[in-house]
Structure formats: structure tokens, C-alpha cells
């Protein structure tokens, strides 16, 4: 064993001094001799951490336990409070700039680091640790290599390749000066309706767990702390509800959802993130039985437990800034993005009151310091010094090559009639479908933005779409790609996809693929003309697509391949030189559904399958297709649709506008119309950013026209005739924050100027101020005012020339509005106080 004590140098020396609260060298040597800050064995590290903790004030210790979000933590905050950690959430960047450069990331990391080690404000001077969701590559950073999401890696079944992916990811993360990754997600997704299914490697516990050891090993070998998440049962909730209820006896919980943790703990994973779900009605964030008894005592974890985003606030009786129960249950570090300051004060009070013991705090802080030691924070100096050794790693060609290989290996071939694939690269092909040339759709959620929406190909410098890959290879072989759907071609490749989503917003009721953007009609038309059709499906989960499977000649499940779309092209085309022919080796990591819902119990996952887990053809296989049933069982619900719930749903998009530009899509959490007369901001109603605050400021409107609006529109009009006949309504959940000062109109449009417009100010003025209210406006009221039901492209337009502030959390179209919420059409004809309009 090495001799105790290393020389504490530079910054560390200074902070150790301050830590001791005194400048006398004999005290320093006291810590110094007990403290091997760069010790490599567990016991010496622990001893060192304890020695530091024993010198810290309670304020310094509590601060170490808190993790705030970069949007809400300044350098001064860090200097003053000595926060233990920051994170950047999904879609959060330096200066809130999506296009932040690598240098911007490094500068921010340096700024936090320097502030944290500056003890002049009374902090302990301990280096801060920054955590990020690099869940499929360093996905918040412009130009990073984006690897297939976990579900695709589960199909590729190559743990060694996954190890390479993680090393590459860790290097890209280090290149930005960040030390900690919130991955791997070791969830076992049991119900594909869960919006995080793609973050899971497989529905099979042992297959999912098989990737975990190589990941933890590779990540930590690069010196980056890893996190096994979300403990425990995230993939097992009833109905696949994100943050729902997983009720299984403990042994089942562990054998199904715990196997990844067994692997991760075996490889000394540095941290575990608690899960939002409940276990027998109790939120895991507040459960000592789970976070301490199970995780530590039974599974033997001795690292650090971090809570999930405001997860403590979901515990019964808690709020985001107050939850002694979570700390006592075993949360060591609290992820509390915005309310950290207030949490800091409550925690101090709770220690004072004896609600949280000092022993518990010491235990947590010791674990945090051990993790920081293991991640090398005390010895590596400024993040930029380390990042300098990883120069040019973002989007490095070698990383892209690894990603491309992973894309190839993850493709699963479900149908290949008459051996249509691979295609000769010298042919003439139609490449069509809205997803063919869209790297954002290829990449899914947790991609540049949180939900993965609002990105264009320009947001993926260095990446390739499937179209790019096909075009390059076909043209190089003397073939051609056409886009005219009526052209004469050898075959058509139609790429279709889900709309990107992440947690919560990706939950669905049935696994039927409904994201209609005309693909079904296109495929039908092509196959009617006798054109051989290859369908390529970009999806985060197995879905019911029986009709498409019947109609096409070949069907490839691409999952969410990420930035290297060229890897898909590699698989569709024969190698021109015939030297390397890639075969389809991807196999389903989850069974593929035969039905859209579970017939016996809709709360349970579909249990009838077309293809079992492990299915997948190789190009040599000849399987004769016999048509499968196209009957949708859950279809009786399909008249209802969500327009907005947490975020835009289905094909609906949120826009704002004023007379200088009527259509500005609001894709990020803060957007505004071009004059600034409307501002839209993500706010929390029940969970993060599940609502929007709409602020109308007429003074900012342009002189030519004061009208400003917010609306939900789709490129693909919908027919509401049946919904209207069934007594359907547009349902809006809102809260009036500042009453309207002028008339407000509400419209549904059938491609403007086709429109039905009602007056909405009376409803808003009569609603209780500052309280959430639900109102259902019968679609018939819009029909009375001119709406044509067969082509509704805008489900909701709210417009005013005045001022108002309104929060909206849900907008939907339903055949069954709650009676008490229905507004009569008569109330929508006159405006209460604004008779002039
Ligand atoms: C934030 C993301 C964050 C996510 C966590 C969102 O409100 O914008 O940054 O990752 O919540 O669930
Ligand atoms: C997610 C985590 C993620 C965290 C930080 C949470 O909402 O559940 O997986 O690590 O946000 O963005």
C-alpha cells in the first residue's frame, strides 16, 4: 500500500487551508497526513474523505450535497455557496445557446471549477463536479457523434462494440471539460408504450444487463464517472407510464429490473440515480427500503446516490426544496435544478432541528468526496487542461466510424420477399418519406434538445441522413436517386418514423404507429403500381405496423440510428466491389407486437407477437410472407387526440406569430414572436416543463398590426367530422395569470383563411384567477363560425391585440368532454367587456 499523504498542491493546498478554517500549518499537516487525496484504494480514499469531512462546517457539507442546473447557477453562486455539483439538463447549453462551441463548454466548466475552488466566499474550496446526459454520444453538444440509442445497441448485441462507443463518448465528454455522465440507463422496458423504451437495451433482463459491465468499465477507464439509472423499476410501470407505479415483490423487482445494477456494482459504478417511479404506491425517492436496504445492504453498492430532476418533490409530503425523507432514505446528492438555494436553507434547518442527522450528512458527503477523488477532480486542475488532451474529439472521424458500424449492426430485417435486399447500387431508386433526409428524426429524443424536436440537418454538422448515404453510394456506382414518386424506378425506399420524444411526452396508449404523414398512402400507391417497396422504420420501440408489413416487399427496423445515416445505406445496398457485403445481423431486442393493445387488459403490455425477441432475417433467408391481420383493436379510441400535453403531441407543432412573421415555431423552452409581443416559456405544472406560459405584450407589437397569436398546427390536416358528430370538443387546461386587456379570439382553422372563430375573453375573464381551469369548447361552435371539419390543420389559435398572460398545460380533441367543463356556444359569441370588437 502506498504511503499516506501526497503533497497537496496549488489550488488544493489553498482550499485545504480554507477548509480547515485556519491558516496554521500544523492543522494543515493534520489533514495532510491523513489524506491521500490521490489514493487509489478504497480504504485510503474513504479515510481521506472522512478527514476532509471532519473539518467541514455544516453549511459546506450541505452545499456539497446539492446539484443545480447550469441555467440557474452562476459562478458567484458556486463561489458563495460551494455547491457540490451542476448538471446541464437535456437541451441545456452554455448561455442557453444551442450552437455553443466546444470552447464555450470548456469556458463554462473552467468558470465553475475556479469558482468552486475559490474559498474566499467561505466555501470549502472543493472542486465542483458537472454531470451530463451523454446517453447516445455527447448529445447536447453541436457536432458530437450521435450513436444509436440503446434499443438499437440491444439489437446489435455486441457488448465489445458498446464498450468502444462508450470510450468514444467519454472522450467527447472530456473534450468539453465534463466529468460525469448520467448513463448507462439499465432499464428493462417491459411495455413499449413507455416513452423511454429506446433508452433500454432490451425487455429481457439478462440481455439488457449484458451491456452494463463493458459500459461502466469503459467510461470509468476514461476517467469519467458513470451512473446506473434509474433505480429501480423505471421500465416496469403499469401502462408504461413514465414515473408510474411498478409493483412487484422484491425478488421480482431485482430479478427483472435489478440485473443491470448487479453488473454495474460489480464494476464499481460511481453513482446510481434514483427513479421517479413508485413501488407499491410509494415514490422510490423517499424509500429507505429501496435506496438503502436494497441498494446498499442487499446489492452492496457503496458509491453515491443522486436523485433525479426534482424527484424529491414527488415524494408524498415533499416539495422540490424540502424533503428530509429523501435524504434519510439514502439520497446523497440532490438534483434540484432551480430551487437549490431554498433547498440548501431547508436542509440546514432540518439538520438544526435534528430531522436529518449530522451522521447522515457526513455519510453522504464522504461518498461525494470519494467519487470526486475517483474522478480525479482534486488532481486534474482546470477542466481546460484536461480537455486540451482531448482536442478535436467532438465528432472525430474514428468515433463516426464506430457509430456507423453500430448502425449497421443494429438494423433488423423483418421481411425480405424474394430476396429484394440488398439492392444493386447501380440501380435507379426512389427515396421518399419525410424521414428519409432528416437526421433529427433519425436521432430521436435527448438529441440537441431535450425531446429531440426542433432540429434540422444543419444542426448535425458532420452527420449524414439516410438519403445522403444512399445518394453517395448509388451515384458512385453509376446509379441514380429520384424523388418524383411517379418516376419509373427499380425500387422505392420509403423511410418513415415516429416524431422524436423523450421522457413523459413519449408515453402512448397503444403501440399502433399513427404518425401519419402520408406514408401509408404513399406506400399503398407505390405497391399498387407494382413498384417494389422497401420500408425503413425509424422508431424508438416495436410498434404495430401490420398494414405496412403486408404492403411492402422488404421491411427494415432502423431504430434511432443517430448521426450516421450512411450506416443504414450500407445495409440496403450491395457493396459495389462485392468485397465486403454486410449482412443483417441485428436481432430484435424486444418482441414485435401483433396487436395494438392487450385485448384482455389495456393496462398491460401487448402480449401477442408477430416476431419473437431474437428475430431478424439475414439476406440469405427466404421466408414466404403470409399477410397478417390489419384489424386495430384499440381503434375505437382513435377519434380522440392530444394536441398538447407537456409538449406538442403527434404531428401538432406549437407556433407563435405577429404581423411581422405569423409563423415562428416554438421549439425550445423559451421562444418568442419576431416582435417580442408574444413570449412562450416552459413552466412546470405537475412535472418539468409540462406547461407553457404565454405572455402577450401589445406594446411590443408592430405598429402595422397589433394582433399576436399562439397556435397549434400540423402539416397533415385531420378530419374531425366523426369527432364532431360524436359531440366532440376542444379541451383546454389553462390558468389566467394576467387578465386580458382586450378581446381574445379562439379559432380552429381548415387551412387559413378557412376558419371558425369564437370569442374567448369572457371565458378567460370569468375563470378563477391563478387557478388551473379546464374548458371544453364543442367543435360545433367553430363549425357555426365557418370551420370545415374535413381538413382541420390548426386545432387551436389564440389571438389578441391586448395584453395577457396565460398558462396552458393541455389541449386535446375528445369525444367525451367532462360535462361540467363544457362552454355553450352562446357564451362564445359576445365578448364581455370588449363589446367594440
Ligand atoms: C429540461 C431539461 C431536462 C429535463 C429533465 C427539462 O425541463 O429542459 O434540461 O433534462 O427537464 O427531465
Ligand atoms: C431524467 C434523467 C436525466 C435527468 C437530467 C431526468 O428528468 O429522468 O434520466 O438524467 O433528467 O437531465
mmCIF file with all atom_site columns, C-alpha atoms in Angstrom, residues 159-171 211-224 226 267:
data_model
loop_
_atom_site.group_PDB
_atom_site.id
_atom_site.type_symbol
_atom_site.label_atom_id
_atom_site.label_alt_id
_atom_site.label_comp_id
_atom_site.label_asym_id
_atom_site.label_entity_id
_atom_site.label_seq_id
_atom_site.pdbx_PDB_ins_code
_atom_site.Cartn_x
_atom_site.Cartn_y
_atom_site.Cartn_z
_atom_site.occupancy
_atom_site.B_iso_or_equiv
_atom_site.pdbx_formal_charge
_atom_site.auth_seq_id
_atom_site.auth_comp_id
_atom_site.auth_asym_id
_atom_site.auth_atom_id
_atom_site.pdbx_PDB_model_num
ATOM 1  C CA . UNK A 1 159 ? -21.009 -5.606 -25.908 1.00 0.00 ? 159 UNK A CA 1
ATOM 2  C CA . UNK A 1 160 ? -17.463 -5.065 -27.088 1.00 0.00 ? 160 UNK A CA 1
ATOM 3  C CA . UNK A 1 161 ? -18.629 -2.547 -29.671 1.00 0.00 ? 161 UNK A CA 1
ATOM 4  C CA . UNK A 1 162 ? -20.705 -0.864 -26.981 1.00 0.00 ? 162 UNK A CA 1
ATOM 5  C CA . UNK A 1 163 ? -17.526 -0.538 -24.928 1.00 0.00 ? 163 UNK A CA 1
ATOM 6  C CA . UNK A 1 164 ? -15.919 1.304  -27.869 1.00 0.00 ? 164 UNK A CA 1
ATOM 7  C CA . UNK A 1 165 ? -18.939 3.558  -28.199 1.00 0.00 ? 165 UNK A CA 1
ATOM 8  C CA . UNK A 1 166 ? -18.704 4.492  -24.564 1.00 0.00 ? 166 UNK A CA 1
ATOM 9  C CA . UNK A 1 167 ? -14.970 5.199  -24.714 1.00 0.00 ? 167 UNK A CA 1
ATOM 10 C CA . UNK A 1 168 ? -15.596 7.476  -27.670 1.00 0.00 ? 168 UNK A CA 1
ATOM 11 C CA . UNK A 1 169 ? -18.477 9.176  -25.840 1.00 0.00 ? 169 UNK A CA 1
ATOM 12 C CA . UNK A 1 170 ? -16.378 9.629  -22.727 1.00 0.00 ? 170 UNK A CA 1
ATOM 13 C CA . UNK A 1 171 ? -13.620 11.228 -24.787 1.00 0.00 ? 171 UNK A CA 1
ATOM 14 C CA . UNK A 1 211 ? -24.073 -4.367 -21.859 1.00 0.00 ? 211 UNK A CA 1
ATOM 15 C CA . UNK A 1 212 ? -23.670 -2.789 -18.478 1.00 0.00 ? 212 UNK A CA 1
ATOM 16 C CA . UNK A 1 213 ? -20.276 -4.035 -17.337 1.00 0.00 ? 213 UNK A CA 1
ATOM 17 C CA . UNK A 1 214 ? -18.480 -3.027 -20.558 1.00 0.00 ? 214 UNK A CA 1
ATOM 18 C CA . UNK A 1 215 ? -20.079 0.411  -20.360 1.00 0.00 ? 215 UNK A CA 1
ATOM 19 C CA . UNK A 1 216 ? -19.188 1.148  -16.774 1.00 0.00 ? 216 UNK A CA 1
ATOM 20 C CA . UNK A 1 217 ? -15.712 -0.191 -17.315 1.00 0.00 ? 217 UNK A CA 1
ATOM 21 C CA . UNK A 1 218 ? -15.068 1.767  -20.493 1.00 0.00 ? 218 UNK A CA 1
ATOM 22 C CA . UNK A 1 219 ? -16.451 5.005  -19.116 1.00 0.00 ? 219 UNK A CA 1
ATOM 23 C CA . UNK A 1 220 ? -14.614 4.889  -15.834 1.00 0.00 ? 220 UNK A CA 1
ATOM 24 C CA . UNK A 1 221 ? -11.415 3.764  -17.559 1.00 0.00 ? 221 UNK A CA 1
ATOM 25 C CA . UNK A 1 222 ? -11.540 7.094  -19.395 1.00 0.00 ? 222 UNK A CA 1
ATOM 26 C CA . UNK A 1 223 ? -11.788 8.796  -16.018 1.00 0.00 ? 223 UNK A CA 1
ATOM 27 C CA . UNK A 1 224 ? -15.458 9.727  -16.356 1.00 0.00 ? 224 UNK A CA 1
ATOM 28 C CA . UNK A 1 226 ? -20.817 6.798  -14.663 1.00 0.00 ? 226 UNK A CA 1
ATOM 29 C CA . UNK A 1 267 ? -17.633 -2.847 -11.867 1.00 0.00 ? 267 UNK A CA 1
#
